[in-house]
Short mmCIF file of C-alpha atoms in Angstrom, two decimals:
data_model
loop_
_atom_site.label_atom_id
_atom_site.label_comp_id
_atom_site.label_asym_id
_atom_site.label_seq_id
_atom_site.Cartn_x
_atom_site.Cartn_y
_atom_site.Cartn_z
CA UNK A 1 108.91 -37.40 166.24
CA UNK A 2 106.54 -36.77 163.69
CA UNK A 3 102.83 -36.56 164.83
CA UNK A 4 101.34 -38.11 161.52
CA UNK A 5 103.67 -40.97 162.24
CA UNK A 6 102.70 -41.63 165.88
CA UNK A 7 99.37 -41.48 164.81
CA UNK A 8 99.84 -44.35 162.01
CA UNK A 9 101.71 -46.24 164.52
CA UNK A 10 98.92 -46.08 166.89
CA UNK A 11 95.99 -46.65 164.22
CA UNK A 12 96.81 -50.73 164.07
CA UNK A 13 97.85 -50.88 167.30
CA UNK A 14 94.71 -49.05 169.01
CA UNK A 15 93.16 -51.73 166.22
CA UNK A 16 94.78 -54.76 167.34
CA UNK A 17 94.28 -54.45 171.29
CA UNK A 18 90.50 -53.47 170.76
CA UNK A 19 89.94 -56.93 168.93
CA UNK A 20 91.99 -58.26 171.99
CA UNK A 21 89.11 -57.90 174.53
CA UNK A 22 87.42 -61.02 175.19
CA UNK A 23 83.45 -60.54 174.91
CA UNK A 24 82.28 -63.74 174.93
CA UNK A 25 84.60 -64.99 177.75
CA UNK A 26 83.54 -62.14 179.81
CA UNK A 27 80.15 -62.64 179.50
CA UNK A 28 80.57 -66.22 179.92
CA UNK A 29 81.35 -66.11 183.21
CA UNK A 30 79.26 -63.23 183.83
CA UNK A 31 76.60 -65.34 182.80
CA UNK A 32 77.48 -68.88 183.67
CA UNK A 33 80.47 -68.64 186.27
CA UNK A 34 82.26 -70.70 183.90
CA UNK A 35 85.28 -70.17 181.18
CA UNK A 36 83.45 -71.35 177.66
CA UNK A 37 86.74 -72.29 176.28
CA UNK A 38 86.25 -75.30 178.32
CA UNK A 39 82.55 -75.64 177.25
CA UNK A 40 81.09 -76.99 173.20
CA UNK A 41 84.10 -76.11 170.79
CA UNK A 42 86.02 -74.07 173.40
CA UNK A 43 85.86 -70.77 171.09
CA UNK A 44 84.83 -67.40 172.82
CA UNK A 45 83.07 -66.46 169.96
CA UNK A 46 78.79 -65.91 169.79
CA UNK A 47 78.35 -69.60 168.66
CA UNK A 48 80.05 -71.15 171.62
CA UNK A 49 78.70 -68.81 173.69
CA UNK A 50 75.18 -68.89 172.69
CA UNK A 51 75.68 -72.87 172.97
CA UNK A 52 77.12 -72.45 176.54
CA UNK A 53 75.41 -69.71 178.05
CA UNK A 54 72.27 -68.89 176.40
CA UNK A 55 70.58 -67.20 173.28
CA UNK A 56 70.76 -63.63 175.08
CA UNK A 57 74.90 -64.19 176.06
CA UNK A 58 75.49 -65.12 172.31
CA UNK A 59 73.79 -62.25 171.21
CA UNK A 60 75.60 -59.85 173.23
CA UNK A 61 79.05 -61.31 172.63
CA UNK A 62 78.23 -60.78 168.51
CA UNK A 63 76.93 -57.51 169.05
CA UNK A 64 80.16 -56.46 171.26
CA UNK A 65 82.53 -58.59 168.93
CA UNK A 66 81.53 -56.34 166.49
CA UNK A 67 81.24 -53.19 167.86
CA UNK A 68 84.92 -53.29 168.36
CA UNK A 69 85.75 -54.05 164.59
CA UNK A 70 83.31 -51.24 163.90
CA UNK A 71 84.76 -48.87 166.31
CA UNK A 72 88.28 -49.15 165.27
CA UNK A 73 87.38 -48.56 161.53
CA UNK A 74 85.31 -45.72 162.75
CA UNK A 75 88.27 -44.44 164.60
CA UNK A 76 90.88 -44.72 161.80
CA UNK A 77 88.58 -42.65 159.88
CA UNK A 78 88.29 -39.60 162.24
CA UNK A 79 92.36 -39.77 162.54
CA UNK A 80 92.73 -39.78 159.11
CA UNK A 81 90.34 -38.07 157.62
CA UNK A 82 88.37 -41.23 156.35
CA UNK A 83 91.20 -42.54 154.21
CA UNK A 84 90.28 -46.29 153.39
CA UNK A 85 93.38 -47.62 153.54
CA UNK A 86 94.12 -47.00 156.91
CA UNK A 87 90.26 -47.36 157.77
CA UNK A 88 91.32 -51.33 156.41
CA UNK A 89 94.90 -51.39 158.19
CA UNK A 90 92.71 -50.60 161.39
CA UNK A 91 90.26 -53.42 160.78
CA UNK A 92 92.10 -55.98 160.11
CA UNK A 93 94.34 -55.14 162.65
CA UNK A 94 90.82 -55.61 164.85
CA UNK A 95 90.50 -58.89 162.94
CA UNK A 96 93.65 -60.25 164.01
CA UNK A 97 93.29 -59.01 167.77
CA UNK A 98 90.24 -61.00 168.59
CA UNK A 99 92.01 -64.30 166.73
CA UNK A 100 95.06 -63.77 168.42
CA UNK A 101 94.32 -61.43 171.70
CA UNK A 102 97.83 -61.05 173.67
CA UNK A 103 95.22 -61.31 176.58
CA UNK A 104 94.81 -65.15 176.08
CA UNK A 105 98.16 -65.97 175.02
CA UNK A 106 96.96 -65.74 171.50
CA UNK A 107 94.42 -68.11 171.74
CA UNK A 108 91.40 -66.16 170.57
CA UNK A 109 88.02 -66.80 168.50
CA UNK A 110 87.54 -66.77 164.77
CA UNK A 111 87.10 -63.48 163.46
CA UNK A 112 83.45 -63.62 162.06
CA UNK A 113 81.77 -60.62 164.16
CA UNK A 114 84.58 -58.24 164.43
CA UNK A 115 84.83 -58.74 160.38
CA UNK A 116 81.44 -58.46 160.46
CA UNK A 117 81.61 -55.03 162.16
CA UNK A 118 85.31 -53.96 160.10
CA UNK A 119 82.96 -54.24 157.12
CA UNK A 120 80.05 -52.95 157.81
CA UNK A 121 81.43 -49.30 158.50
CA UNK A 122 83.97 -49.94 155.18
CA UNK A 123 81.21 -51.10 152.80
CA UNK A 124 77.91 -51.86 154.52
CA UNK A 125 76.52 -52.75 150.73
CA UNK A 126 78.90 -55.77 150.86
CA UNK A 127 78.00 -56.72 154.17
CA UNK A 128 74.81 -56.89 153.64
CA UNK A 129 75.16 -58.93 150.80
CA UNK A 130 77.64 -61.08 152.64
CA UNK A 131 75.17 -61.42 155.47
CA UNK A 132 72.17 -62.67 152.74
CA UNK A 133 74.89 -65.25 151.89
CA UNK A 134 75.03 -66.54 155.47
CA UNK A 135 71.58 -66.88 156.19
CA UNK A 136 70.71 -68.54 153.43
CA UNK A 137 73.68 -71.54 154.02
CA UNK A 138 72.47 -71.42 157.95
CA UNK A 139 68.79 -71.66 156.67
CA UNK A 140 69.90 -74.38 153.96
CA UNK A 141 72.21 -76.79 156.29
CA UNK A 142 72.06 -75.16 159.48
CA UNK A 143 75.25 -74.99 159.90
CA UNK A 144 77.18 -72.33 161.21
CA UNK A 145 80.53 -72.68 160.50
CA UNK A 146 80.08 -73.42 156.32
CA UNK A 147 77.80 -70.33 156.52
CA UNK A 148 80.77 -68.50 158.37
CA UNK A 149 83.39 -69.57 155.67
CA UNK A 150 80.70 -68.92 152.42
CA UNK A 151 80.48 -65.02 153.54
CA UNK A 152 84.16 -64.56 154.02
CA UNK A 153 85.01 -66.07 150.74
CA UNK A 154 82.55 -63.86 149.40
CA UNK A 155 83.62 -60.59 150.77
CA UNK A 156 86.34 -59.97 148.54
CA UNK A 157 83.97 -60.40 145.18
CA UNK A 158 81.21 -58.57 147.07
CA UNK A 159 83.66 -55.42 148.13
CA UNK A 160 85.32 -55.26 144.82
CA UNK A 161 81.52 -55.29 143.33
CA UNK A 162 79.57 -52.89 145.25
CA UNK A 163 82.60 -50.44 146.40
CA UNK A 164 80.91 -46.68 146.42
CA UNK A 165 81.54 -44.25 145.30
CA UNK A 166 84.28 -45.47 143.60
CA UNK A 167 83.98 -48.35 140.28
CA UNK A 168 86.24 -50.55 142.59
CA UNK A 169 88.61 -49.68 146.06
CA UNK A 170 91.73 -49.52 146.82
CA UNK A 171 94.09 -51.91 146.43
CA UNK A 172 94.71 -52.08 150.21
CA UNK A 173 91.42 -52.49 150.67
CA UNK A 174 90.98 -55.26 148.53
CA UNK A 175 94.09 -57.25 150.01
CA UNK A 176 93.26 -56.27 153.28
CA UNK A 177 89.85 -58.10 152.51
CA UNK A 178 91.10 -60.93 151.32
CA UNK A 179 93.83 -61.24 154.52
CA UNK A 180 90.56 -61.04 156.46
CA UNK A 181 88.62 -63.55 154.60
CA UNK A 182 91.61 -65.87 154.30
CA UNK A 183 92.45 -65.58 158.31
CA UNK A 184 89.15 -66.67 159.10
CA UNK A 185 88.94 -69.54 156.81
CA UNK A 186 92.18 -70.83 158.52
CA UNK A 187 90.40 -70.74 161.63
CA UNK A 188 87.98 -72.59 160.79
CA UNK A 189 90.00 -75.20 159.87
CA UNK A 190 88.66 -78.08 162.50
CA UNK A 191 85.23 -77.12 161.25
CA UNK A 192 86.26 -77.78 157.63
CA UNK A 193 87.62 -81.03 158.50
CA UNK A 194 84.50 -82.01 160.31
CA UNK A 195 82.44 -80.88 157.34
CA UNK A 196 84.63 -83.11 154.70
CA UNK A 197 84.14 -85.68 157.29
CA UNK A 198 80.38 -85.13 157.54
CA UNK A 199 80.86 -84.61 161.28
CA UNK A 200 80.10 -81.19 161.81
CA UNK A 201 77.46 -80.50 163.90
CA UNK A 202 74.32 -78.35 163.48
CA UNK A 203 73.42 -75.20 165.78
CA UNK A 204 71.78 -75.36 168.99
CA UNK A 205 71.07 -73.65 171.47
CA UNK A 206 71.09 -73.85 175.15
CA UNK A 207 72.90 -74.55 178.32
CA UNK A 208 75.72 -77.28 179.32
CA UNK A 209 75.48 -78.74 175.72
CA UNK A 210 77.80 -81.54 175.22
CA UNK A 211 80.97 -81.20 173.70
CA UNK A 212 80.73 -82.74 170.16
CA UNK A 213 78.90 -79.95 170.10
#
C-alpha cells in the first residue's frame, strides 16, 4: 500500500484520538476525586472544571485541551510538508475528538480550547483576533458561553481576513473553519437556550458550586 496514503489515513485519525483524551476529567479527579460530568453543567471542558475543581484545574485542562488541537496541526504539518489543507483535516479532526471522544461513548466537551489551539498554529492572527472578541463579551456580560459562540462565529470572517501569506486560504481551510465554528455552536445549544431564556448563568469560580451553575 502506498505510504503517502497510510500517512493521510493516519493524519485525521492520529487527529481525532488526540482530541479524544479527556483533560479536564482527568484532572478532575486528580484534583477533586470526583467525575465533573456529574458536577455544574456536567461538561469536561475548562469552565466546568474551573467551576468544580478550582481556578488552577481549569487552567490546566484549557491549556492541555489545547495543546492537543495544536499538536495535531503541528503534526500534519511535519507529515506533509505544511500543506494547510491537511494541517485543517487534522484539526478539525482534533475538534471533533474532544466533542465526541470514543473514550466516553461520545459524550465529550465543546470544542472551544482544542479550536482554540487548531487555530492558533493555522492562523495565530485570527486567533488572536478571535480571542479580543471573547474577552470583550466575557468582560461585557460575563458570560462564558455567548463569548464562546461570538469567537467561533467569528473565525471564519477573521481567517478569511487575515490569512498570510496568502490574500485569502484555501478553500478547505475555510470550510474546515466553518465545520469547526458550526460544531461548536451546536454544542452549545443548552447554553443558547438558556441565554434566549435569560437563564444562563454568569462565571464563577470555585469548589462544589451548585448545579444551575
Amino acid at each position: 500500500m502506498d505510504q503517502t496514503f497510510l500517512v493521510h489515513l493516519a493524519i485525521p485519525l492520529a487527529g481525532y484520538l488526540s482530541g479524544s483524551i479527556p483533560f479536564g476529567l482527568l484532572l478532575g479527579k486528580f484534583f477533586t476525586g470526583k467525575d465533573v460530568r456529574s458536577v455544574g453543567s456536567g461538561n469536561i471542558g475548562a469552565t466546568n472544571v474551573a467551576r468544580a475543581a478550582g481556578a488552577w484545574a481549569g487552567v490546566l485542562t484549557l491549556v492541555l485541551d489545547a495543546a492537543k488541537g495544536a499538536l495535531t496541526v503541528w503534526m500534519a504539518g511535519a507529515l506533509t510538508g505544511g500543506s494547510a489543507t491537511w494541517r485543517m483535516m487534522a484539526g478539525l479532526a482534533a475538534v471533533a475528538g474532544h466533542c465526541f471522544p470514543v473514550l466516553l461513548k461520545f459524550k465529550g466537551g465543546k470544542g472551544v480550547a482544542t479550536a482554540a489551539g487548531v487555530f492558533g498554529m493555522l492562523c495565530p492572527e485570527a486567533m488572536g483576533a478571535a480571542i479580543v472578541v471573547f474577552a470583550f463579551v466575557v468582560s461585557v456580560w460575563r458570560t462564558v458561553a455567548l463569548a464562546s459562540i461570538a469567537a467561533a462565529a467569528a473565525m471564519p470572517l477573521l481567517v478569511y481576513l487575515l490569512w498570510a501569506p496568502r490574500h485569502a486560504p484555501p478553500v478547505a481551510v475555510s470550510l474546515g473553519t466553518l465545520l469547526a465554528g458550526a460544531l461548536i455552536i451546536w454544542k452549545h445549544e443548552a447554553n443558547i437556550r438558556r441565554l434566549l431564556a435569560g437563564q444562563e448563568p454568569r462565571f464563577t469560580i470555585g469548589r462544589n458550586k451548585d448545579k444551575s451553575e
